[in-house]
Every structure is written in structure tokens, then in C-alpha cells.
PDB file of C-alpha atoms in Angstrom:
ATOM      1  CA  MET A   1     -17.037 -23.247  31.692  1.00  0.00           C
ATOM      2  CA  ALA A   2     -16.128 -25.767  29.104  1.00  0.00           C
ATOM      3  CA  LEU A   3     -16.706 -24.962  25.446  1.00  0.00           C
ATOM      4  CA  SER A   4     -19.477 -26.894  23.754  1.00  0.00           C
ATOM      5  CA  GLN A   5     -18.282 -29.382  21.018  1.00  0.00           C
ATOM      6  CA  LYS A   6     -20.080 -30.860  18.080  1.00  0.00           C
ATOM      7  CA  LYS A   7     -19.135 -34.063  16.304  1.00  0.00           C
ATOM      8  CA  HIS A   8     -19.887 -34.584  12.642  1.00  0.00           C
ATOM      9  CA  ALA A   9     -20.643 -37.762  10.934  1.00  0.00           C
ATOM     10  CA  ARG A  10     -17.299 -37.978   9.168  1.00  0.00           C
ATOM     11  CA  GLY A  11     -15.357 -37.724  12.457  1.00  0.00           C
ATOM     12  CA  GLN A  12     -14.842 -33.963  12.525  1.00  0.00           C
ATOM     13  CA  LEU A  13     -14.729 -32.146  15.832  1.00  0.00           C
ATOM     14  CA  CYS A  14     -16.010 -28.521  15.656  1.00  0.00           C
ATOM     15  CA  ILE A  15     -15.900 -25.854  18.383  1.00  0.00           C
ATOM     16  CA  PRO A  16     -17.524 -22.436  18.502  1.00  0.00           C
ATOM     17  CA  GLY A  17     -16.230 -19.782  16.086  1.00  0.00           C
ATOM     18  CA  GLY A  18     -16.290 -22.102  13.039  1.00  0.00           C
ATOM     19  CA  PHE A  19     -13.027 -23.844  13.926  1.00  0.00           C
ATOM     20  CA  THR A  20     -12.409 -27.476  13.151  1.00  0.00           C
ATOM     21  CA  VAL A  21     -10.020 -29.569  15.257  1.00  0.00           C
ATOM     22  CA  LEU A  22      -6.992 -31.227  13.679  1.00  0.00           C
ATOM     23  CA  SER A  23      -4.804 -33.594  15.782  1.00  0.00           C
ATOM     24  CA  ILE A  24      -1.043 -33.896  15.324  1.00  0.00           C
ATOM     25  CA  GLN A  25       1.660 -35.926  17.080  1.00  0.00           C
ATOM     26  CA  PHE A  26       5.365 -35.422  16.990  1.00  0.00           C
ATOM     27  CA  SER A  27       6.253 -38.948  15.875  1.00  0.00           C
ATOM     28  CA  SER A  28       4.552 -42.293  15.393  1.00  0.00           C
ATOM     29  CA  ASP A  29       6.155 -43.548  18.638  1.00  0.00           C
ATOM     30  CA  THR A  30       4.616 -40.858  20.836  1.00  0.00           C
ATOM     31  CA  VAL A  31       1.193 -41.181  22.427  1.00  0.00           C
ATOM     32  CA  ALA A  32       0.560 -37.531  23.245  1.00  0.00           C
ATOM     33  CA  GLN A  33      -1.329 -35.505  20.647  1.00  0.00           C
ATOM     34  CA  HIS A  34      -1.557 -31.818  20.008  1.00  0.00           C
ATOM     35  CA  LYS A  35      -4.644 -29.998  18.758  1.00  0.00           C
ATOM     36  CA  LEU A  36      -4.749 -27.496  15.917  1.00  0.00           C
ATOM     37  CA  TYR A  37      -7.768 -25.290  15.312  1.00  0.00           C
ATOM     38  CA  VAL A  38      -8.406 -24.471  11.614  1.00  0.00           C
ATOM     39  CA  LYS A  39     -10.998 -22.618   9.638  1.00  0.00           C
ATOM     40  CA  GLU A  40     -11.283 -20.829   6.331  1.00  0.00           C
ATOM     41  CA  HIS A  41      -9.726 -17.362   6.337  1.00  0.00           C
ATOM     42  CA  LYS A  42     -12.516 -14.812   5.763  1.00  0.00           C
ATOM     43  CA  VAL A  43     -11.731 -11.182   6.573  1.00  0.00           C
ATOM     44  CA  ARG A  44     -13.714  -8.514   4.685  1.00  0.00           C
ATOM     45  CA  ALA A  45     -11.381  -5.703   5.626  1.00  0.00           C
ATOM     46  CA  GLU A  46      -8.353  -7.489   4.079  1.00  0.00           C
ATOM     47  CA  ARG A  47      -8.210  -7.163   0.288  1.00  0.00           C
ATOM     48  CA  SER A  48      -4.732  -8.579  -0.168  1.00  0.00           C
ATOM     49  CA  SER A  49      -3.934 -11.050  -2.940  1.00  0.00           C
ATOM     50  CA  HIS A  50      -1.469 -12.794  -0.599  1.00  0.00           C
ATOM     51  CA  ARG A  51      -4.374 -14.453   1.249  1.00  0.00           C
ATOM     52  CA  PRO A  52      -7.198 -15.305  -1.122  1.00  0.00           C
ATOM     53  CA  MET A  53     -10.341 -15.997   0.850  1.00  0.00           C
ATOM     54  CA  ASP A  54     -11.283 -19.173  -0.979  1.00  0.00           C
ATOM     55  CA  ARG A  55      -7.834 -20.882  -0.646  1.00  0.00           C
ATOM     56  CA  THR A  56      -6.420 -19.657   2.653  1.00  0.00           C
ATOM     57  CA  LEU A  57      -6.621 -21.764   5.818  1.00  0.00           C
ATOM     58  CA  PHE A  58      -6.277 -19.979   9.185  1.00  0.00           C
ATOM     59  CA  VAL A  59      -4.588 -22.189  11.838  1.00  0.00           C
ATOM     60  CA  LEU A  60      -4.289 -21.564  15.623  1.00  0.00           C
ATOM     61  CA  ASN A  61      -2.085 -23.221  18.264  1.00  0.00           C
ATOM     62  CA  ILE A  62       0.887 -24.187  16.011  1.00  0.00           C
ATOM     63  CA  PRO A  63       3.584 -25.590  18.301  1.00  0.00           C
ATOM     64  CA  PRO A  64       7.146 -24.088  18.445  1.00  0.00           C
ATOM     65  CA  TYR A  65       8.818 -27.107  16.780  1.00  0.00           C
ATOM     66  CA  CYS A  66       6.812 -26.597  13.655  1.00  0.00           C
ATOM     67  CA  SER A  67       8.561 -24.157  11.293  1.00  0.00           C
ATOM     68  CA  GLU A  68       7.109 -22.838   8.020  1.00  0.00           C
ATOM     69  CA  ASP A  69       8.785 -25.643   6.070  1.00  0.00           C
ATOM     70  CA  VAL A  70       7.453 -28.293   8.479  1.00  0.00           C
ATOM     71  CA  VAL A  71       3.901 -26.840   8.286  1.00  0.00           C
ATOM     72  CA  LYS A  72       4.114 -26.731   4.497  1.00  0.00           C
ATOM     73  CA  GLU A  73       5.186 -30.411   4.332  1.00  0.00           C
ATOM     74  CA  LEU A  74       2.537 -31.378   6.895  1.00  0.00           C
ATOM     75  CA  PHE A  75      -0.422 -29.823   5.000  1.00  0.00           C
ATOM     76  CA  SER A  76       0.880 -30.769   1.544  1.00  0.00           C
ATOM     77  CA  GLN A  77      -0.911 -34.108   1.938  1.00  0.00           C
ATOM     78  CA  PHE A  78      -4.199 -32.227   1.489  1.00  0.00           C
ATOM     79  CA  GLY A  79      -3.085 -30.474  -1.681  1.00  0.00           C
ATOM     80  CA  SER A  80      -0.365 -28.373  -3.183  1.00  0.00           C
ATOM     81  CA  VAL A  81       0.559 -25.535  -0.819  1.00  0.00           C
ATOM     82  CA  HIS A  82       1.399 -22.156  -2.381  1.00  0.00           C
ATOM     83  CA  SER A  83       2.701 -20.367   0.734  1.00  0.00           C
ATOM     84  CA  VAL A  84       2.837 -20.548   4.560  1.00  0.00           C
ATOM     85  CA  GLU A  85       3.023 -17.606   6.935  1.00  0.00           C
ATOM     86  CA  LEU A  86       3.551 -17.950  10.678  1.00  0.00           C
ATOM     87  CA  ARG A  87       2.949 -15.029  13.076  1.00  0.00           C
ATOM     88  CA  ASP A  88       2.865 -14.392  16.784  1.00  0.00           C
ATOM     89  CA  HIS A  89      -0.632 -12.782  16.471  1.00  0.00           C
ATOM     90  CA  PRO A  90      -3.256 -12.504  13.730  1.00  0.00           C
ATOM     91  CA  GLY A  91      -2.709  -9.426  11.542  1.00  0.00           C
ATOM     92  CA  SER A  92      -2.352  -8.003   8.115  1.00  0.00           C
ATOM     93  CA  SER A  93      -0.665 -10.031   5.409  1.00  0.00           C
ATOM     94  CA  GLN A  94       2.307  -7.827   4.541  1.00  0.00           C
ATOM     95  CA  GLU A  95       4.272  -5.099   6.358  1.00  0.00           C
ATOM     96  CA  SER A  96       5.098  -1.955   4.452  1.00  0.00           C
ATOM     97  CA  GLY A  97       8.671  -1.455   3.353  1.00  0.00           C
ATOM     98  CA  PRO A  98      11.331  -3.595   1.661  1.00  0.00           C
ATOM     99  CA  LYS A  99      11.581  -7.258   2.521  1.00  0.00           C
ATOM    100  CA  LEU A 100      14.427  -7.930   4.893  1.00  0.00           C
ATOM    101  CA  SER A 101      16.932 -10.769   4.721  1.00  0.00           C
ATOM    102  CA  THR A 102      17.182 -13.387   7.475  1.00  0.00           C
ATOM    103  CA  PHE A 103      20.393 -11.655   8.573  1.00  0.00           C
ATOM    104  CA  PHE A 104      18.568  -8.508   9.484  1.00  0.00           C
ATOM    105  CA  LYS A 105      15.239  -9.739  10.772  1.00  0.00           C
ATOM    106  CA  PRO A 106      14.601  -9.379  14.515  1.00  0.00           C
ATOM    107  CA  LEU A 107      14.561 -12.484  16.626  1.00  0.00           C
ATOM    108  CA  THR A 108      11.186 -14.170  16.756  1.00  0.00           C
ATOM    109  CA  LYS A 109       9.582 -15.156  20.011  1.00  0.00           C
ATOM    110  CA  GLN A 110       9.619 -18.861  20.800  1.00  0.00           C
ATOM    111  CA  GLY A 111       6.073 -19.891  21.414  1.00  0.00           C
ATOM    112  CA  PHE A 112       2.817 -21.061  19.830  1.00  0.00           C
ATOM    113  CA  LYS A 113       2.029 -19.372  16.466  1.00  0.00           C
ATOM    114  CA  VAL A 114      -0.894 -18.627  14.259  1.00  0.00           C
ATOM    115  CA  GLY A 115      -0.554 -19.587  10.618  1.00  0.00           C
ATOM    116  CA  TYR A 116      -1.997 -18.675   7.210  1.00  0.00           C
ATOM    117  CA  ILE A 117      -1.715 -21.571   4.745  1.00  0.00           C
ATOM    118  CA  VAL A 118      -2.502 -20.745   1.027  1.00  0.00           C
ATOM    119  CA  PHE A 119      -3.321 -23.735  -1.132  1.00  0.00           C
ATOM    120  CA  GLN A 120      -2.950 -23.809  -4.903  1.00  0.00           C
ATOM    121  CA  ASN A 121      -6.590 -25.027  -5.232  1.00  0.00           C
ATOM    122  CA  ALA A 122      -9.737 -24.693  -3.068  1.00  0.00           C
ATOM    123  CA  SER A 123      -9.933 -28.473  -2.820  1.00  0.00           C
ATOM    124  CA  GLY A 124      -6.908 -28.482  -0.566  1.00  0.00           C
ATOM    125  CA  LEU A 125      -8.708 -26.229   1.888  1.00  0.00           C
ATOM    126  CA  SER A 126     -11.778 -28.389   1.926  1.00  0.00           C
ATOM    127  CA  ALA A 127      -9.675 -31.543   2.454  1.00  0.00           C
ATOM    128  CA  ALA A 128      -7.827 -30.029   5.442  1.00  0.00           C
ATOM    129  CA  LYS A 129     -11.123 -28.937   7.058  1.00  0.00           C
ATOM    130  CA  SER A 130     -12.797 -32.338   6.582  1.00  0.00           C
ATOM    131  CA  HIS A 131      -9.839 -34.405   7.902  1.00  0.00           C
ATOM    132  CA  PRO A 132     -10.984 -36.594  10.859  1.00  0.00           C
ATOM    133  CA  HIS A 133      -9.787 -35.358  14.273  1.00  0.00           C
ATOM    134  CA  ASN A 134      -9.104 -38.880  15.490  1.00  0.00           C
ATOM    135  CA  VAL A 135      -6.451 -39.472  12.734  1.00  0.00           C
ATOM    136  CA  PRO A 136      -3.441 -37.463  13.821  1.00  0.00           C
ATOM    137  CA  LEU A 137      -0.919 -35.936  11.411  1.00  0.00           C
ATOM    138  CA  VAL A 138       2.687 -37.093  12.083  1.00  0.00           C
ATOM    139  CA  VAL A 139       5.179 -34.198  12.183  1.00  0.00           C
ATOM    140  CA  CYS A 140       8.532 -36.032  12.420  1.00  0.00           C
ATOM    141  CA  THR A 141       9.139 -38.955  10.009  1.00  0.00           C
ATOM    142  CA  GLU A 142      12.139 -40.565   8.463  1.00  0.00           C
ATOM    143  CA  GLN A 143      11.606 -38.611   5.218  1.00  0.00           C
ATOM    144  CA  ARG A 144      10.988 -35.358   7.146  1.00  0.00           C
ATOM    145  CA  PRO A 145      13.087 -35.323  10.366  1.00  0.00           C
ATOM    146  CA  VAL A 146      12.490 -32.469  12.810  1.00  0.00           C
ATOM    147  CA  GLN A 147      15.187 -31.643  15.326  1.00  0.00           C
ATOM    148  CA  THR A 148      14.434 -30.718  18.882  1.00  0.00           C
ATOM    149  CA  GLY A 149      16.276 -30.199  22.137  1.00  0.00           C
ATOM    150  CA  VAL A 150      20.123 -30.128  22.109  1.00  0.00           C
ATOM    151  CA  GLN A 151      20.282 -31.000  18.419  1.00  0.00           C
ATOM    152  CA  LYS A 152      18.128 -28.028  17.516  1.00  0.00           C
ATOM    153  CA  TRP A 153      20.334 -25.712  19.652  1.00  0.00           C
ATOM    154  CA  ILE A 154      23.452 -27.017  17.936  1.00  0.00           C
ATOM    155  CA  GLN A 155      21.903 -26.455  14.579  1.00  0.00           C
ATOM    156  CA  LYS A 156      20.888 -22.878  15.403  1.00  0.00           C
ATOM    157  CA  TYR A 157      24.365 -22.150  16.842  1.00  0.00           C
ATOM    158  CA  THR A 158      25.967 -23.412  13.632  1.00  0.00           C
ATOM    159  CA  GLU A 159      23.621 -21.334  11.453  1.00  0.00           C
ATOM    160  CA  SER A 160      24.337 -18.226  13.509  1.00  0.00           C
ATOM    161  CA  PHE A 161      27.759 -17.891  11.925  1.00  0.00           C
ATOM    162  CA  ILE A 162      27.506 -15.554   8.929  1.00  0.00           C
ATOM    163  CA  GLN A 163      29.743 -16.088   5.900  1.00  0.00           C
ATOM    164  CA  PRO A 164      31.160 -12.714   4.741  1.00  0.00           C
ATOM    165  CA  ASP A 165      30.594 -13.524   1.033  1.00  0.00           C
ATOM    166  CA  ASN A 166      26.916 -14.393   1.613  1.00  0.00           C
ATOM    167  CA  LEU A 167      26.376 -11.288   3.718  1.00  0.00           C
ATOM    168  CA  GLN A 168      28.017  -9.037   1.082  1.00  0.00           C
ATOM    169  CA  GLN A 169      25.720 -10.529  -1.627  1.00  0.00           C
ATOM    170  CA  VAL A 170      22.654  -9.843   0.527  1.00  0.00           C
ATOM    171  CA  ILE A 171      23.781  -6.239   1.197  1.00  0.00           C
ATOM    172  CA  ASP A 172      24.452  -5.618  -2.462  1.00  0.00           C
ATOM    173  CA  ALA A 173      21.099  -6.947  -3.496  1.00  0.00           C
ATOM    174  CA  PHE A 174      19.353  -4.813  -0.897  1.00  0.00           C
ATOM    175  CA  MET A 175      21.211  -1.616  -1.955  1.00  0.00           C
ATOM    176  CA  ARG A 176      20.303  -2.259  -5.647  1.00  0.00           C
ATOM    177  CA  ASP A 177      16.678  -2.643  -4.710  1.00  0.00           C
ATOM    178  CA  TYR A 178      16.886   0.504  -2.488  1.00  0.00           C
ATOM    179  CA  ASP A 179      18.457   2.577  -5.346  1.00  0.00           C
ATOM    180  CA  LYS A 180      15.843   1.309  -7.818  1.00  0.00           C
ATOM    181  CA  ARG A 181      12.974   2.244  -5.510  1.00  0.00           C
ATOM    182  CA  LYS A 182      14.619   5.681  -4.869  1.00  0.00           C
ATOM    183  CA  GLU A 183      14.844   6.367  -8.661  1.00  0.00           C
ATOM    184  CA  GLU A 184      11.257   5.360  -9.177  1.00  0.00           C
ATOM    185  CA  GLU A 185      10.106   7.613  -6.389  1.00  0.00           C
ATOM    186  CA  GLU A 186      12.113  10.556  -7.784  1.00  0.00           C
ATOM    187  CA  GLU A 187      10.716   9.876 -11.289  1.00  0.00           C
ATOM    188  CA  ARG A 188       7.169   9.789  -9.960  1.00  0.00           C
ATOM    189  CA  GLN A 189       7.611  13.057  -8.094  1.00  0.00           C
ATOM    190  CA  LYS A 190       9.105  14.692 -11.155  1.00  0.00           C
ATOM    191  CA  LYS A 191       6.224  13.592 -13.363  1.00  0.00           C
ATOM    192  CA  GLU A 192       3.706  14.816 -10.794  1.00  0.00           C
ATOM    193  CA  ALA A 193       5.408  18.220 -10.586  1.00  0.00           C
ATOM    194  CA  GLU A 194       5.400  18.513 -14.421  1.00  0.00           C
ATOM    195  CA  GLN A 195       1.807  17.596 -14.669  1.00  0.00           C
ATOM    196  CA  GLN A 196       0.754  20.076 -11.991  1.00  0.00           C
ATOM    197  CA  GLN A 197       2.857  22.950 -13.198  1.00  0.00           C
ATOM    198  CA  GLU A 198       1.098  26.237 -13.927  1.00  0.00           C
ATOM    199  CA  ASP A 199       1.094  27.738 -17.371  1.00  0.00           C
ATOM    200  CA  GLU A 200       1.603  31.436 -18.329  1.00  0.00           C
ATOM    201  CA  GLU A 201      -2.080  32.311 -17.392  1.00  0.00           C
ATOM    202  CA  GLY A 202      -1.957  30.548 -14.069  1.00  0.00           C
ATOM    203  CA  TRP A 203      -3.943  27.447 -15.087  1.00  0.00           C
ATOM    204  CA  VAL A 204      -3.085  24.024 -13.691  1.00  0.00           C
ATOM    205  CA  LYS A 205      -3.544  20.890 -15.789  1.00  0.00           C
ATOM    206  CA  VAL A 206      -5.804  18.384 -14.024  1.00  0.00           C
ATOM    207  CA  THR A 207      -4.752  14.785 -14.628  1.00  0.00           C
ATOM    208  CA  ARG A 208      -6.286  11.498 -13.479  1.00  0.00           C
ATOM    209  CA  GLY A 209      -4.069   9.423 -11.141  1.00  0.00           C
ATOM    210  CA  SER A 210      -3.837   5.677 -10.786  1.00  0.00           C
ATOM    211  CA  LYS A 211      -6.977   3.497 -10.718  1.00  0.00           C
ATOM    212  CA  GLY A 212      -9.108   4.273  -7.633  1.00  0.00           C
ATOM    213  CA  ALA A 213      -7.148   7.462  -6.849  1.00  0.00           C
ATOM    214  CA  LYS A 214      -8.764  10.906  -7.018  1.00  0.00           C
ATOM    215  CA  ALA A 215      -7.343  13.523  -9.377  1.00  0.00           C
ATOM    216  CA  ARG A 216      -5.552  16.458  -7.625  1.00  0.00           C
ATOM    217  CA  PRO A 217      -5.650  19.682  -9.681  1.00  0.00           C
ATOM    218  CA  HIS A 218      -3.160  21.467  -7.407  1.00  0.00           C
ATOM    219  CA  SER A 219      -0.021  20.445  -5.599  1.00  0.00           C
ATOM    220  CA  GLU A 220       0.834  21.943  -2.218  1.00  0.00           C
ATOM    221  CA  LYS A 221       3.232  24.378  -3.855  1.00  0.00           C
ATOM    222  CA  ALA A 222       0.673  25.490  -6.385  1.00  0.00           C
ATOM    223  CA  ASN A 223      -1.962  25.919  -3.666  1.00  0.00           C
ATOM    224  CA  GLN A 224       0.411  28.173  -1.615  1.00  0.00           C
ATOM    225  CA  LYS A 225       1.260  30.193  -4.679  1.00  0.00           C
ATOM    226  CA  THR A 226      -2.441  30.749  -5.553  1.00  0.00           C
ATOM    227  CA  LEU A 227      -3.261  31.656  -1.936  1.00  0.00           C
ATOM    228  CA  GLN A 228      -0.433  34.215  -1.858  1.00  0.00           C
ATOM    229  CA  LYS A 229      -1.662  35.727  -5.125  1.00  0.00           C
ATOM    230  CA  GLU A 230      -5.214  36.076  -3.812  1.00  0.00           C
ATOM    231  CA  MET A 231      -3.961  37.692  -0.582  1.00  0.00           C
ATOM    232  CA  ARG A 232      -1.936  40.275  -2.590  1.00  0.00           C
ATOM    233  CA  LYS A 233      -4.972  41.114  -4.680  1.00  0.00           C
ATOM    234  CA  LYS A 234      -7.144  41.498  -1.643  1.00  0.00           C
ATOM    235  CA  ARG A 235      -4.537  43.619   0.214  1.00  0.00           C
ATOM    236  CA  LYS A 236      -4.116  45.899  -2.832  1.00  0.00           C
ATOM    237  CA  LYS A 237      -7.884  46.324  -3.198  1.00  0.00           C
ATOM    238  CA  GLU A 238      -8.347  47.147   0.504  1.00  0.00           C
ATOM    239  CA  LEU A 239      -5.596  49.798   0.328  1.00  0.00           C
ATOM    240  CA  MET A 240      -6.940  51.383  -2.865  1.00  0.00           C
ATOM    241  CA  ASN A 241     -10.597  51.663  -1.713  1.00  0.00           C
ATOM    242  CA  PHE A 242     -10.026  52.272   1.991  1.00  0.00           C
ATOM    243  CA  TYR A 243     -11.281  55.907   1.976  1.00  0.00           C
ATOM    244  CA  THR A 244     -14.279  57.287   0.051  1.00  0.00           C
ATOM    245  CA  TRP A 245     -12.153  59.692  -1.986  1.00  0.00           C
ATOM    246  CA  GLN A 246      -9.965  56.721  -3.045  1.00  0.00           C
ATOM    247  CA  HIS A 247     -13.037  54.863  -4.177  1.00  0.00           C
ATOM    248  CA  ARG A 248     -14.308  57.907  -6.105  1.00  0.00           C
ATOM    249  CA  ASN A 249     -10.935  58.452  -7.763  1.00  0.00           C
ATOM    250  CA  THR A 250     -10.780  54.801  -8.719  1.00  0.00           C
ATOM    251  CA  GLN A 251     -14.151  55.063 -10.488  1.00  0.00           C
ATOM    252  CA  LYS A 252     -13.035  58.222 -12.261  1.00  0.00           C
ATOM    253  CA  GLU A 253      -9.860  56.617 -13.540  1.00  0.00           C
ATOM    254  CA  HIS A 254     -11.852  53.514 -14.596  1.00  0.00           C
ATOM    255  CA  ILE A 255     -14.271  55.697 -16.583  1.00  0.00           C
ATOM    256  CA  ALA A 256     -11.446  57.649 -18.162  1.00  0.00           C
ATOM    257  CA  GLU A 257      -9.782  54.436 -19.232  1.00  0.00           C
ATOM    258  CA  LEU A 258     -12.990  53.208 -20.802  1.00  0.00           C
ATOM    259  CA  ARG A 259     -13.451  56.476 -22.760  1.00  0.00           C
ATOM    260  CA  LYS A 260      -9.869  56.343 -23.909  1.00  0.00           C
ATOM    261  CA  LYS A 261     -10.330  52.824 -25.123  1.00  0.00           C
ATOM    262  CA  PHE A 262     -13.591  53.805 -26.827  1.00  0.00           C
ATOM    263  CA  GLU A 263     -11.891  56.518 -28.761  1.00  0.00           C
ATOM    264  CA  GLU A 264      -9.091  54.208 -29.840  1.00  0.00           C
ATOM    265  CA  ASP A 265     -11.662  51.685 -31.030  1.00  0.00           C
ATOM    266  CA  LYS A 266     -13.472  54.409 -33.125  1.00  0.00           C
ATOM    267  CA  GLN A 267     -10.205  55.324 -34.812  1.00  0.00           C
ATOM    268  CA  ARG A 268      -9.391  51.710 -35.513  1.00  0.00           C
ATOM    269  CA  ILE A 269     -12.823  51.169 -37.017  1.00  0.00           C
ATOM    270  CA  ALA A 270     -12.559  54.279 -39.217  1.00  0.00           C
ATOM    271  CA  LEU A 271      -9.197  53.131 -40.463  1.00  0.00           C
ATOM    272  CA  LEU A 272     -10.573  49.695 -41.341  1.00  0.00           C
ATOM    273  CA  ARG A 273     -13.504  51.260 -43.279  1.00  0.00           C
ATOM    274  CA  ALA A 274     -11.112  53.473 -45.235  1.00  0.00           C
ATOM    275  CA  GLN A 275      -9.075  50.492 -46.254  1.00  0.00           C
ATOM    276  CA  ARG A 276     -12.158  48.747 -47.626  1.00  0.00           C
ATOM    277  CA  LYS A 277     -12.928  51.462 -50.240  1.00  0.00           C
ATOM    278  CA  PHE A 278     -12.943  50.276 -53.860  1.00  0.00           C
ATOM    279  CA  ARG A 279      -9.958  51.592 -55.935  1.00  0.00           C
ATOM    280  CA  PRO A 280     -10.149  50.471 -59.582  1.00  0.00           C
ATOM    281  CA  TYR A 281      -6.665  51.811 -60.288  1.00  0.00           C
TER     282      TYR A 281
END
């Protein structure tokens, strides 16, 4: 069943899902055209600053001969492009972990891509969406040549040779970044341990974390220590008051201790009163 299509007055071709059709052709000499499907990127679950909703264009069906640089040059005619990201499938904007160099990135699959194009201004997004579908964008020009076929294979083969000096610089930069992140993590853990350290009476200082994070009054170590202390108190209490005569003796000892403390307080009060007597000489 064919998808229903709508034509707008300005020459736009829209398809279901809110996508607009953009036509491209490899060069001005070719007759065949390729269709791109574009729409404004709107994902509520994604709160990343890398893809602002009012300036990001979501593109489907990007051909394999269009690299990120080629796509950036192609869409720059609509406005200044901030960044271009090509992926095999739609997904989150950034992976967790350090950014890898081109030497250590896994090989990408050769096929059609999806793209996220971030413009400097929202006007670039509107211009790309309103471009007429019957006016194709030319990929390969004299100012912007795009290699394909055997020439592209030769170029990739030449670029596959890694210069030792360049590789050493990349490794050194990666290790410096790794050491820096390691030191920051150790410093953060040290500060957290100091903030959540118990004082002499067993109290734990409650501190507020970063913005949006809930304060944690106890660390895992402090929780285990408190739990062990409570278990010891409970075990001691159960052993002391297990039998009736133990409970009775405990009460007698408690009463005797209170009486002893009462007598000591009486003596202390009498001594204080004696010291307050008036002595003129």
C-alpha cells in the first residue's frame, strides 16, 4: 500500500510522520535523484544540549557516499551548521565514556545513515524544511569533489597507514585525559567520605549533593557500621533479659544505680550551698 503524499503550495512534498522530502543528486551531469526525509528533531525523553530541539534537523536515508563533512557542506547553504552526527540507527546523542580517536574507533557499517544536523540559528532549520523537493541539492561539485569507486578505495587504503608520531600523540593525549579523570574521581570519593564520616557521638553530617541530586546522610560503610551496632545492642539486651530472674536483677541494679546517683547529687548540692555562705573575713 503506497504512502499518501501531500504537496504544499511552495513545492514541498510531505509524507506521513511529519517528514519533508529533499531531493539530492550526485552531480549536475547525473539524472537520477535520491530522496532525503527530514523533519525537526523533537524527543521529549532526550534532554541533551548536543541536540537542541529548536535547531536540530533529523534526516533519514543519507546515502553512503555522504560523509559528515559532505553533509555539513551540503546543508550549509540553508544556514551556518554547528555540528553533524551520522548514525546507523536513531539513538541517544552521546555515549558514556571518553571520546575515542579515529585510530581506535570500530569500523562503521557501509550503508544508509540517519543524521542529526544542528544549525547555529533556527532559521537554518526552517529553510531546510521549506526547500522545494523539485530543486535537487548537488553533492559533488568542482569546489566540493566527492570521491567514489576505485578512487575512494585508494584514498581509504592510503589513510589506513598510521604514522607512529601521530599515534603516539593520540595515546599521550588519551592517557593524560584518563589520569585527569581518575584524579577527579578519587578526589570526589575522598570528599564524599570526609563529608559522611561519623563524629565521636556517632552522628553523620548530611550534605546536599549536586543540583537535582538527593542528599545521602549515610554512605554504605556507615550504614553497615550502624546496623552492626544495633545488632550488638539487641543481642546484648536479649541475653541480659532472657530469664525472669535476669530481668528482675537488671531492675534492681538500675534502681540501685539511681539511688547512688541521687545520694551523690545530694552531697554535691550540700557542698555548693556551703560554699555560698557569707564570710566577711
